[in-house]
Amino acid sequence: MSLKDIINKTLSQWMKGTGPESDIVIGSRVRLARNLSDVPFPQIADDEQKGYVIKEAKRALQQAKNALGDLEFIPMAEVSPLERQLLVEKHLISPAHTQQVKHKAVILRGDEAVSIMVNEEDHFRIQALFPGLAPFEAWELCSRVDDAFDEVLHFAYGDRFGYLTACPTNVGTGMRASVMMHLPALTMTDQIRKMISAVGKFGLAVRGIYGEGTEVLGNIYQLSNQITLGHSEEEIIRHLYKVTQQVLEHERAARERILAKDRLQLEDRIYRSYGILANARMIATQEAMQRLSDVRLGIDLGIVTGIEPRILQELMVMIRPAHLQKLMGQELDAPARDEKRAALIRERLRGQGR
Amino acid sequence: MCEVCHKEPATVHITRIVNDQKTEMHLCAQCARERGEVEMNFEPSFAFHNILAGLFEPESTMVSQRNRPVAVRCSRCGMSLADIRRLGKLGCSNCYAQFERELEPLLKRIHQSTDHAGKHPKDRGHDRRDVRREIERLRELLHIAVSKEAYEEAARLRDQIRSLELQAKED
Ligand SMILES: [Zn+2]
Ligand SMILES: [Zn+2]
């Protein structure tokens, strides 16, 4: 599996729409921050030191081959700007990892379940991505990769503060676990704001899936732990899991309530969105995401039939700028993207649904 | 009105969710303080604002800085506290040892803890996880005991938790 294959493959494992609670939970992600003990953190490391981290990463990869299998080492400088953007849209690297790419690299597993950023904010950021509510599975996979690297590398670790990271918000376990959820009913009934402040009291944070502070696209939220020190990885994930289950309960209850109280309005909204997606000639990302969210809700509630539920997570990646340009094989300005986006969605819906 | 003494007005309201069970307590300041230790042990009060905005505020380091030369730098990477504050990040892993005293209140504020309790590299560290797990289990039992007003059992559990916590620290 080469970078070309990964770039050319539109569907990542996590977009397949399977896994536990997949009517609401799109995917689960665990990320571990690790650093080498004898080199400064990337932000102040010089070229030679960052080069050393790269060399160590390759050495570890070579020796860990048996334990880790098919992993590919890719220097970011060898990845075109468009392809970097594709990797961001697939959630395999962070936006920051596409800037100042000298001495940055990404290590990818063929199925895209594992990605490792080298010389991002920390020397290593190990990530595992699973479809559905599966944070324990993602943690176990991350931990296995960590173990294999630990056989070869000497990670920065202190007995008191645990794994030492560039930012003190990650110190200890170095772990950020998150669950990606589609919460249209909580958003419609405006309960989401209450939920966001409620989970804050439990050391968790909720944000829209595409970055911090930005507007939430398609009612997709990410719930993740904020505390990394003082609790074990399993405790943190168990806590995240429990709170997620409560959020799911609230979302399902809100859906039932809307269905019981305002069924006609809800159907009208869903069918209008379906009509727009099936017929629009131009559509911007934000509107497309909102309409897709409506249609997906319709599928989940049995109002819309004959369309696969995974259309939401598939299209939420495929309609993004880099994916569209890749698909069309050319650079596109914003109006051209709106046109191609509408065409892609129409094509995807054609022959599906009523 | 306070649930415990039934004399003073309730000014402290505690909401907890343990095992999917939501409980609320309304206490006066005095009773809340008396129960403080028991309560604090259940779930840390995760009061979160914008953690990054508060990072390395001068106040958090001022007290401990008073006794030290302001220009102290990390012996490995050369970063000073001022550099770290400006960057919002540490320079190297040795910064944690160099500035341990200054970092302590900051870590406490971010994580409500200053001691790691998770995984460690194979060749280093000891596993505190088993003790931590036992503490968690006892805390849940303690919560049940308190909610059933079985105070003798609660006191016994609390002592057990305390001694385990000491053990976890000494490890
Ligand atoms: Zn009282
Ligand atoms: Zn340093």
Coordinates of C-alpha atoms and ligand atoms in Angstrom, one line a residue:
Chain A
M1 CA 0.0 0.0 0.0
S2 CA 1.6 3.3 -1.1
L3 CA 0.6 6.9 -0.5
K4 CA -0.9 6.9 -4.0
D5 CA -3.2 4.0 -3.1
I6 CA -4.3 5.8 0.1
I7 CA -4.8 9.0 -1.7
N8 CA -6.7 7.3 -4.5
K9 CA -8.9 5.3 -2.1
T10 CA -11.8 7.6 -1.3
L11 CA -13.3 5.5 1.5
S12 CA -11.4 5.1 4.8
Q13 CA -12.2 2.3 7.1
W14 CA -13.9 4.7 9.6
M15 CA -16.3 6.0 6.9
K16 CA -17.8 2.5 6.3
G17 CA -20.7 3.3 8.7
T18 CA -20.4 0.2 10.8
G19 CA -19.5 -0.4 14.4
P20 CA -21.5 0.0 17.7
E21 CA -24.1 2.7 18.0
S22 CA -23.4 3.7 14.4
D23 CA -26.8 5.3 14.0
I24 CA -25.4 8.3 16.0
V25 CA -21.7 7.6 16.5
I26 CA -19.6 8.1 13.4
G27 CA -16.2 7.2 14.7
S28 CA -13.9 7.0 17.7
R29 CA -10.3 8.3 17.8
V30 CA -7.5 7.9 20.3
R31 CA -4.3 9.9 20.0
L32 CA -1.1 9.5 22.0
A33 CA 1.6 12.1 22.3
R34 CA 5.2 10.8 22.7
N35 CA 8.6 12.4 22.6
L36 CA 12.2 11.3 22.6
S37 CA 13.9 12.1 25.8
D38 CA 17.1 13.4 24.4
V39 CA 15.9 16.0 21.9
P40 CA 14.0 19.3 22.4
F41 CA 10.4 19.4 21.4
P42 CA 9.8 20.1 17.7
Q43 CA 8.9 23.8 18.1
I44 CA 12.4 24.7 19.3
A45 CA 14.4 21.8 17.8
D46 CA 16.9 22.7 15.1
D47 CA 17.2 21.0 11.7
E48 CA 19.7 18.5 12.9
Q49 CA 17.6 17.5 15.9
K50 CA 14.4 17.1 13.9
G51 CA 16.4 15.1 11.4
Y52 CA 17.4 12.8 14.2
V53 CA 13.8 12.3 15.2
I54 CA 13.0 11.3 11.6
K55 CA 15.9 8.9 11.6
E56 CA 14.8 7.3 14.9
A57 CA 11.2 7.0 13.5
K58 CA 12.5 5.1 10.5
R59 CA 14.7 2.9 12.7
A60 CA 11.7 2.1 15.0
L61 CA 9.5 1.4 12.0
Q62 CA 12.1 -1.0 10.6
Q63 CA 12.5 -2.9 13.8
A64 CA 8.8 -2.9 14.7
K65 CA 7.8 -4.3 11.3
N66 CA 6.8 -7.7 12.7
A67 CA 4.6 -6.2 15.4
L68 CA 3.0 -3.4 13.3
G69 CA 2.8 -4.8 9.8
D70 CA 2.1 -2.7 6.7
L71 CA 3.1 0.8 7.7
E72 CA 4.4 3.4 5.3
F73 CA 6.8 6.2 6.1
I74 CA 6.0 9.4 4.0
P75 CA 8.0 12.6 4.3
M76 CA 5.5 15.5 4.1
A77 CA 7.8 17.4 1.7
E78 CA 7.2 14.6 -0.9
V79 CA 3.4 15.1 -0.6
S80 CA 1.8 17.7 -2.9
P81 CA -0.2 20.5 -1.3
L82 CA -3.4 19.0 -2.6
E83 CA -2.6 15.6 -1.2
R84 CA -1.7 17.1 2.1
Q85 CA -5.2 18.6 2.2
L86 CA -6.7 15.3 1.3
L87 CA -5.0 13.7 4.3
V88 CA -6.4 16.5 6.5
E89 CA -9.9 15.9 5.1
K90 CA -9.6 12.2 5.9
H91 CA -8.7 13.2 9.5
L92 CA -5.3 11.4 9.1
I93 CA -3.2 14.5 9.8
S94 CA -3.8 17.9 11.5
P95 CA -3.9 21.1 9.5
A96 CA -0.8 22.2 11.3
H97 CA 1.1 19.3 9.8
T98 CA 0.7 20.6 6.3
Q99 CA 2.7 23.8 7.1
Q100 CA 6.5 24.1 7.2
V101 CA 6.8 20.5 6.1
K102 CA 10.6 20.2 6.2
H103 CA 11.4 17.4 8.7
K104 CA 7.8 16.5 9.0
A105 CA 6.5 13.0 8.1
V106 CA 3.5 10.8 8.4
I107 CA 3.4 7.1 8.9
L108 CA 0.2 5.4 7.6
R109 CA -1.3 2.0 7.7
G110 CA -2.9 0.8 4.5
D111 CA -6.4 0.7 6.0
E112 CA -5.9 4.2 7.5
A113 CA -6.8 2.9 11.0
V114 CA -3.4 4.0 12.2
S115 CA -1.6 7.2 11.4
I116 CA 1.5 8.7 13.1
M117 CA 2.6 12.3 12.7
V118 CA 6.3 12.9 13.2
N119 CA 7.5 16.3 14.3
E120 CA 4.2 17.9 14.8
E121 CA 3.7 19.6 18.2
D122 CA 5.3 16.5 19.7
H123 CA 7.9 14.2 18.2
F124 CA 5.2 11.5 17.7
R125 CA 1.5 11.7 17.6
I126 CA 0.1 8.2 17.3
Q127 CA -3.5 8.0 16.2
A128 CA -6.1 5.2 15.8
L129 CA -9.4 5.8 14.1
F130 CA -12.3 3.3 14.4
P131 CA -15.9 3.4 13.0
G132 CA -18.7 3.6 15.6
L133 CA -18.4 3.8 19.4
A134 CA -15.1 1.9 19.9
P135 CA -12.8 4.0 22.0
F136 CA -11.4 1.0 23.9
E137 CA -10.5 -0.7 20.6
A138 CA -8.8 2.5 19.4
W139 CA -6.9 2.8 22.6
E140 CA -5.7 -0.8 22.4
L141 CA -4.4 -0.4 18.9
C142 CA -2.7 2.9 19.8
S143 CA -1.1 1.3 22.8
R144 CA 0.2 -1.6 20.7
V145 CA 1.9 0.8 18.3
D146 CA 3.3 2.6 21.3
D147 CA 4.6 -0.7 22.8
A148 CA 6.3 -1.6 19.5
F149 CA 8.0 1.9 19.4
D150 CA 8.9 1.6 23.1
E151 CA 10.9 -1.5 22.3
V152 CA 13.2 0.6 20.2
L153 CA 13.0 4.2 21.3
H154 CA 13.6 6.0 24.6
F155 CA 10.5 8.0 25.3
A156 CA 10.5 11.1 27.6
Y157 CA 8.8 9.9 30.8
G158 CA 9.0 11.1 34.4
D159 CA 7.8 9.0 37.3
R160 CA 5.7 11.9 38.6
F161 CA 4.3 13.6 35.5
G162 CA 4.2 10.6 33.2
Y163 CA 4.8 11.0 29.5
L164 CA 6.3 14.5 29.0
T165 CA 4.7 16.5 26.2
A166 CA 5.4 19.9 24.6
C167 CA 2.1 21.3 26.0
P168 CA 1.3 20.7 29.7
T169 CA -2.4 20.1 28.6
N170 CA -1.3 16.7 27.3
V171 CA 1.2 15.6 30.0
G172 CA 0.6 12.3 31.9
T173 CA -1.0 9.8 29.6
G174 CA -0.5 12.0 26.5
M175 CA -3.8 10.7 25.5
R176 CA -6.7 12.4 23.8
A177 CA -9.7 10.1 23.2
S178 CA -12.7 11.4 21.2
V179 CA -16.0 10.3 19.9
M180 CA -17.5 11.8 16.8
M181 CA -21.3 12.0 16.9
H182 CA -24.2 13.1 14.7
L183 CA -26.6 15.0 17.0
P184 CA -29.3 16.7 14.9
A185 CA -32.2 16.4 17.4
L186 CA -30.2 17.8 20.3
T187 CA -29.2 20.7 18.0
M188 CA -32.8 21.3 16.7
T189 CA -34.2 21.4 20.2
D190 CA -31.3 23.6 21.3
Q191 CA -30.4 21.2 24.1
I192 CA -26.9 21.0 22.7
R193 CA -25.8 24.1 24.6
K194 CA -26.8 22.7 27.9
M195 CA -25.1 19.4 27.1
I196 CA -21.9 21.2 26.2
S197 CA -21.7 23.0 29.5
A198 CA -22.8 19.8 31.4
V199 CA -20.0 17.6 30.0
G200 CA -17.5 20.4 30.8
K201 CA -18.1 19.7 34.4
F202 CA -16.9 16.1 33.8
G203 CA -13.6 17.1 32.3
L204 CA -14.8 16.6 28.7
A205 CA -15.1 19.0 25.9
V206 CA -17.5 19.2 22.9
R207 CA -16.7 20.9 19.7
G208 CA -17.7 20.9 16.1
I209 CA -15.8 18.3 14.1
Y210 CA -14.0 20.7 11.9
G211 CA -11.7 22.6 14.2
E212 CA -12.2 24.7 17.3
G213 CA -14.4 27.7 17.4
T214 CA -15.6 27.3 13.9
E215 CA -19.3 26.8 13.1
V216 CA -20.5 23.2 13.6
L217 CA -21.0 21.6 10.2
G218 CA -23.7 19.0 9.7
N219 CA -24.5 18.7 13.4
I220 CA -21.4 16.6 13.9
Y221 CA -19.7 17.0 17.2
Q222 CA -16.7 15.6 18.9
L223 CA -16.6 14.7 22.6
S224 CA -13.1 14.3 24.1
N225 CA -11.3 14.2 27.4
Q226 CA -9.5 17.3 28.6
I227 CA -7.7 15.8 31.5
T228 CA -4.7 13.7 30.8
L229 CA -2.9 13.6 34.2
G230 CA -4.0 11.7 37.3
H231 CA -6.2 9.0 35.8
S232 CA -5.3 5.9 33.9
E233 CA -6.0 5.6 30.2
E234 CA -8.7 3.0 30.9
E235 CA -10.4 5.3 33.5
I236 CA -10.4 8.2 31.1
I237 CA -11.9 6.1 28.3
R238 CA -14.4 4.5 30.6
H239 CA -15.5 7.9 31.7
L240 CA -15.8 9.2 28.1
Y241 CA -17.7 6.0 27.2
K242 CA -20.2 6.5 30.0
V243 CA -20.8 10.2 29.2
T244 CA -21.2 9.3 25.5
Q245 CA -23.9 6.8 26.3
Q246 CA -25.8 9.5 28.2
V247 CA -25.5 11.8 25.3
L248 CA -26.8 9.1 23.0
E249 CA -29.7 8.5 25.3
H250 CA -30.6 12.2 25.2
E251 CA -30.3 12.4 21.4
R252 CA -32.5 9.3 21.0
A253 CA -35.1 10.7 23.4
A254 CA -35.0 14.1 21.6
R255 CA -35.6 12.3 18.3
E256 CA -38.6 10.4 19.7
R257 CA -40.0 13.6 21.1
I258 CA -39.8 15.5 17.8
L259 CA -41.3 12.6 16.0
A260 CA -44.2 12.4 18.4
K261 CA -44.8 16.1 18.6
D262 CA -43.9 17.6 15.2
R263 CA -43.8 14.7 12.8
L264 CA -45.2 16.6 9.9
Q265 CA -42.8 19.5 10.3
L266 CA -39.9 17.1 10.6
E267 CA -40.9 15.2 7.5
D268 CA -41.3 18.4 5.6
R269 CA -37.8 19.5 6.6
I270 CA -36.2 16.2 5.7
Y271 CA -38.0 16.0 2.3
R272 CA -37.1 19.6 1.5
S273 CA -33.5 18.9 2.2
Y274 CA -33.7 15.7 0.1
G275 CA -35.3 17.6 -2.7
I276 CA -32.5 20.2 -2.7
L277 CA -29.7 17.7 -2.6
A278 CA -31.3 15.7 -5.4
N279 CA -31.9 18.8 -7.6
A280 CA -29.5 21.6 -6.7
R281 CA -27.1 22.8 -9.4
M282 CA -24.8 24.6 -7.0
I283 CA -24.3 24.0 -3.3
A284 CA -21.8 25.3 -0.7
T285 CA -20.2 22.9 1.9
Q286 CA -22.2 24.4 4.8
E287 CA -25.6 24.0 3.2
A288 CA -24.7 20.6 1.9
M289 CA -23.7 19.3 5.3
Q290 CA -26.9 20.6 6.9
R291 CA -29.1 19.0 4.2
L292 CA -27.1 15.7 4.5
S293 CA -27.6 15.8 8.2
D294 CA -31.4 16.1 7.7
V295 CA -31.5 13.3 5.2
R296 CA -29.4 11.1 7.4
L297 CA -31.8 11.8 10.3
G298 CA -34.6 10.8 7.9
I299 CA -32.8 7.5 7.2
D300 CA -32.3 6.8 10.9
L301 CA -36.0 7.4 11.7
G302 CA -37.2 5.3 8.8
I303 CA -38.7 8.3 7.0
V304 CA -36.4 8.2 4.1
T305 CA -35.8 4.6 2.7
G306 CA -33.5 3.1 0.2
I307 CA -30.4 5.2 1.0
E308 CA -27.5 3.8 2.9
P309 CA -26.9 5.6 6.2
R310 CA -23.2 5.9 5.5
I311 CA -23.9 8.5 2.8
L312 CA -23.4 11.2 5.5
Q313 CA -19.9 10.3 6.5
E314 CA -18.9 9.4 2.9
L315 CA -20.1 12.7 1.4
M316 CA -18.9 14.8 4.4
V317 CA -15.4 13.9 3.3
M318 CA -16.0 13.7 -0.5
I319 CA -17.5 17.1 -0.9
R320 CA -14.7 18.9 0.8
P321 CA -12.5 21.0 -1.5
A322 CA -9.4 18.8 -1.9
H323 CA -11.5 15.7 -2.5
L324 CA -13.6 17.4 -5.1
Q325 CA -10.5 18.7 -6.9
K326 CA -8.9 15.2 -6.7
L327 CA -12.1 13.7 -8.1
M328 CA -12.3 16.2 -11.0
G329 CA -8.5 16.1 -11.6
Q330 CA -8.2 19.8 -11.7
E331 CA -8.0 22.9 -9.5
L332 CA -11.4 24.5 -8.9
D333 CA -12.4 27.9 -7.7
A334 CA -15.2 28.3 -5.2
P335 CA -18.1 28.6 -7.6
A336 CA -16.8 25.7 -9.7
R337 CA -16.6 23.6 -6.5
D338 CA -20.2 24.4 -5.6
E339 CA -21.2 23.2 -9.0
K340 CA -19.2 20.0 -8.9
R341 CA -20.3 19.4 -5.3
A342 CA -24.0 19.6 -6.3
A343 CA -23.3 17.2 -9.2
L344 CA -21.5 14.7 -7.1
I345 CA -24.3 14.7 -4.5
R346 CA -27.0 14.3 -7.2
E347 CA -25.1 11.4 -8.8
R348 CA -24.7 9.8 -5.4
L349 CA -28.4 10.0 -4.6
R350 CA -29.6 9.0 -8.1
G351 CA -31.2 5.6 -8.1
Q352 CA -31.3 5.6 -4.4
G353 CA -34.3 6.6 -2.3
R354 CA -37.6 7.8 -3.6
Chain B
M1 CA -32.6 24.6 53.6
C2 CA -29.5 22.5 54.3
E3 CA -30.2 18.7 53.9
V4 CA -27.9 17.8 56.8
C5 CA -28.4 20.2 59.7
H6 CA -31.8 21.5 58.5
K7 CA -30.9 24.8 60.2
E8 CA -28.9 27.0 57.8
P9 CA -30.0 27.9 54.3
A10 CA -28.4 25.7 51.6
T11 CA -25.8 27.6 49.6
V12 CA -23.7 24.8 48.2
H13 CA -25.3 22.6 45.5
I14 CA -23.6 19.5 44.4
T15 CA -24.6 17.5 41.4
R16 CA -23.0 14.1 40.7
I17 CA -23.5 11.4 38.2
V18 CA -22.2 8.1 39.3
N19 CA -23.1 4.9 37.6
D20 CA -25.6 6.8 35.4
Q21 CA -27.4 7.9 38.6
K22 CA -27.8 11.6 39.1
T23 CA -27.9 12.9 42.7
E24 CA -28.2 16.4 44.0
M25 CA -27.2 17.7 47.4
H26 CA -28.0 21.0 48.9
L27 CA -25.9 22.0 51.9
C28 CA -25.1 25.0 54.0
A29 CA -21.5 26.2 53.8
Q30 CA -20.6 24.8 57.2
C31 CA -21.9 21.3 56.5
A32 CA -20.4 21.4 53.0
R33 CA -17.0 22.1 54.5
E34 CA -17.3 19.3 57.0
R35 CA -18.2 16.8 54.3
G36 CA -15.7 18.4 52.0
E37 CA -13.2 15.6 52.2
V38 CA -15.6 12.8 51.5
E39 CA -17.2 14.8 48.7
M40 CA -14.1 15.9 47.0
N41 CA -12.9 12.3 46.6
F42 CA -15.8 11.2 44.5
E43 CA -15.3 13.0 41.3
P44 CA -12.9 15.8 41.0
S45 CA -14.8 19.0 40.4
F46 CA -13.8 19.5 36.7
A47 CA -14.3 23.2 36.5
F48 CA -13.1 24.0 33.0
H49 CA -12.9 27.3 31.3
N50 CA -10.5 28.0 28.6
I51 CA -7.5 26.2 29.9
L52 CA -5.1 27.5 27.3
A53 CA -6.1 31.1 28.0
G54 CA -5.1 30.7 31.6
L55 CA -1.8 28.9 30.9
F56 CA 1.2 30.3 32.5
E57 CA -0.4 33.3 34.0
P58 CA 2.1 35.2 35.9
E59 CA 0.2 34.8 39.2
S60 CA 0.5 31.1 39.0
T61 CA 4.3 31.2 39.1
M62 CA 4.9 34.4 41.1
V63 CA 4.9 32.8 44.6
S64 CA 7.5 30.2 43.9
Q65 CA 9.6 32.5 41.7
R66 CA 10.2 34.9 44.6
N67 CA 12.9 32.7 46.0
R68 CA 14.6 32.1 42.7
P69 CA 16.6 34.1 40.2
V70 CA 14.1 35.2 37.6
A71 CA 16.5 34.4 34.8
V72 CA 16.7 30.7 35.6
R73 CA 16.9 28.6 32.4
C74 CA 16.4 24.9 31.6
S75 CA 19.9 23.4 31.8
R76 CA 19.2 21.3 28.6
C77 CA 17.3 23.5 26.2
G78 CA 18.0 26.9 27.6
M79 CA 14.4 28.1 27.9
S80 CA 13.4 30.4 30.7
L81 CA 10.0 30.7 32.3
A82 CA 9.4 33.9 30.3
D83 CA 10.2 32.0 27.1
I84 CA 7.8 29.2 28.0
R85 CA 5.1 31.6 28.9
R86 CA 5.5 33.4 25.6
L87 CA 5.6 30.2 23.6
G88 CA 2.8 28.5 25.5
K89 CA 4.8 25.3 25.4
L90 CA 7.8 23.7 27.1
G91 CA 11.2 23.4 25.3
C92 CA 12.2 19.9 26.2
S93 CA 11.4 17.1 28.6
N94 CA 13.9 18.3 31.1
C95 CA 11.9 21.5 31.5
Y96 CA 9.5 19.5 33.6
A97 CA 12.2 18.7 36.1
Q98 CA 13.7 22.1 35.9
F99 CA 10.5 24.0 36.5
E100 CA 8.7 21.3 38.5
R101 CA 7.7 23.8 41.3
E102 CA 6.3 26.4 38.9
L103 CA 4.5 23.8 36.9
E104 CA 2.8 22.2 39.8
P105 CA 0.0 24.7 40.4
L106 CA -0.5 25.0 36.6
L107 CA -0.9 21.2 36.2
K108 CA -3.2 21.1 39.3
R109 CA -5.4 23.8 37.6
I110 CA -5.5 21.9 34.2
H111 CA -5.8 18.4 35.4
Q112 CA -6.9 18.6 39.1
S113 CA -3.9 16.4 39.7
T114 CA -0.1 16.4 39.6
D115 CA 0.6 12.7 39.6
H116 CA 0.5 10.3 36.6
A117 CA -1.6 7.2 37.1
G118 CA -1.4 5.5 33.7
K119 CA 0.8 3.6 31.4
H120 CA 4.6 3.7 31.6
P121 CA 7.4 2.7 29.3
K122 CA 8.2 -1.0 29.8
D123 CA 11.6 -0.5 31.3
R124 CA 10.7 2.3 33.7
G125 CA 8.1 3.3 36.3
H126 CA 5.8 1.2 38.4
D127 CA 2.2 0.4 37.7
R128 CA 0.0 2.5 39.9
R129 CA -3.0 1.5 37.8
D130 CA -4.1 -1.4 40.0
V131 CA -4.1 0.7 43.2
R132 CA -6.0 3.5 41.3
R133 CA -8.6 1.0 40.1
E134 CA -9.1 -0.2 43.6
I135 CA -9.5 3.4 44.8
E136 CA -12.1 4.1 42.1
R137 CA -14.0 1.0 43.1
L138 CA -14.0 1.9 46.8
R139 CA -15.1 5.5 45.9
E140 CA -18.2 4.1 44.1
L141 CA -19.0 2.0 47.1
L142 CA -18.5 5.0 49.4
H143 CA -20.9 7.0 47.3
I144 CA -23.5 4.3 47.6
A145 CA -22.9 4.1 51.4
V146 CA -23.3 7.8 51.8
S147 CA -26.5 7.9 49.7
K148 CA -27.9 5.1 51.9
E149 CA -26.8 7.1 54.9
A150 CA -24.7 4.2 56.1
Y151 CA -22.2 6.5 57.8
E152 CA -20.2 3.9 59.7
E153 CA -19.5 2.0 56.5
A154 CA -18.7 5.2 54.7
A155 CA -16.2 6.1 57.4
R156 CA -14.5 2.7 57.1
L157 CA -14.4 3.0 53.3
R158 CA -13.0 6.5 53.5
D159 CA -10.2 5.3 55.8
Q160 CA -9.4 2.5 53.3
I161 CA -9.3 5.0 50.4
R162 CA -7.0 7.3 52.3
S163 CA -4.5 4.6 53.1
L164 CA -4.5 3.4 49.5
E165 CA -4.0 7.0 48.3
L166 CA -1.0 7.3 50.5
Q167 CA 0.3 4.1 49.1
A168 CA -0.2 5.3 45.6
K169 CA 1.7 8.4 46.3
E170 CA 4.7 6.6 47.9
D171 CA 4.9 4.1 45.1
Ligands
ZN1 ZN -26.0 22.5 57.3
ZN2 ZN 14.1 22.3 28.6

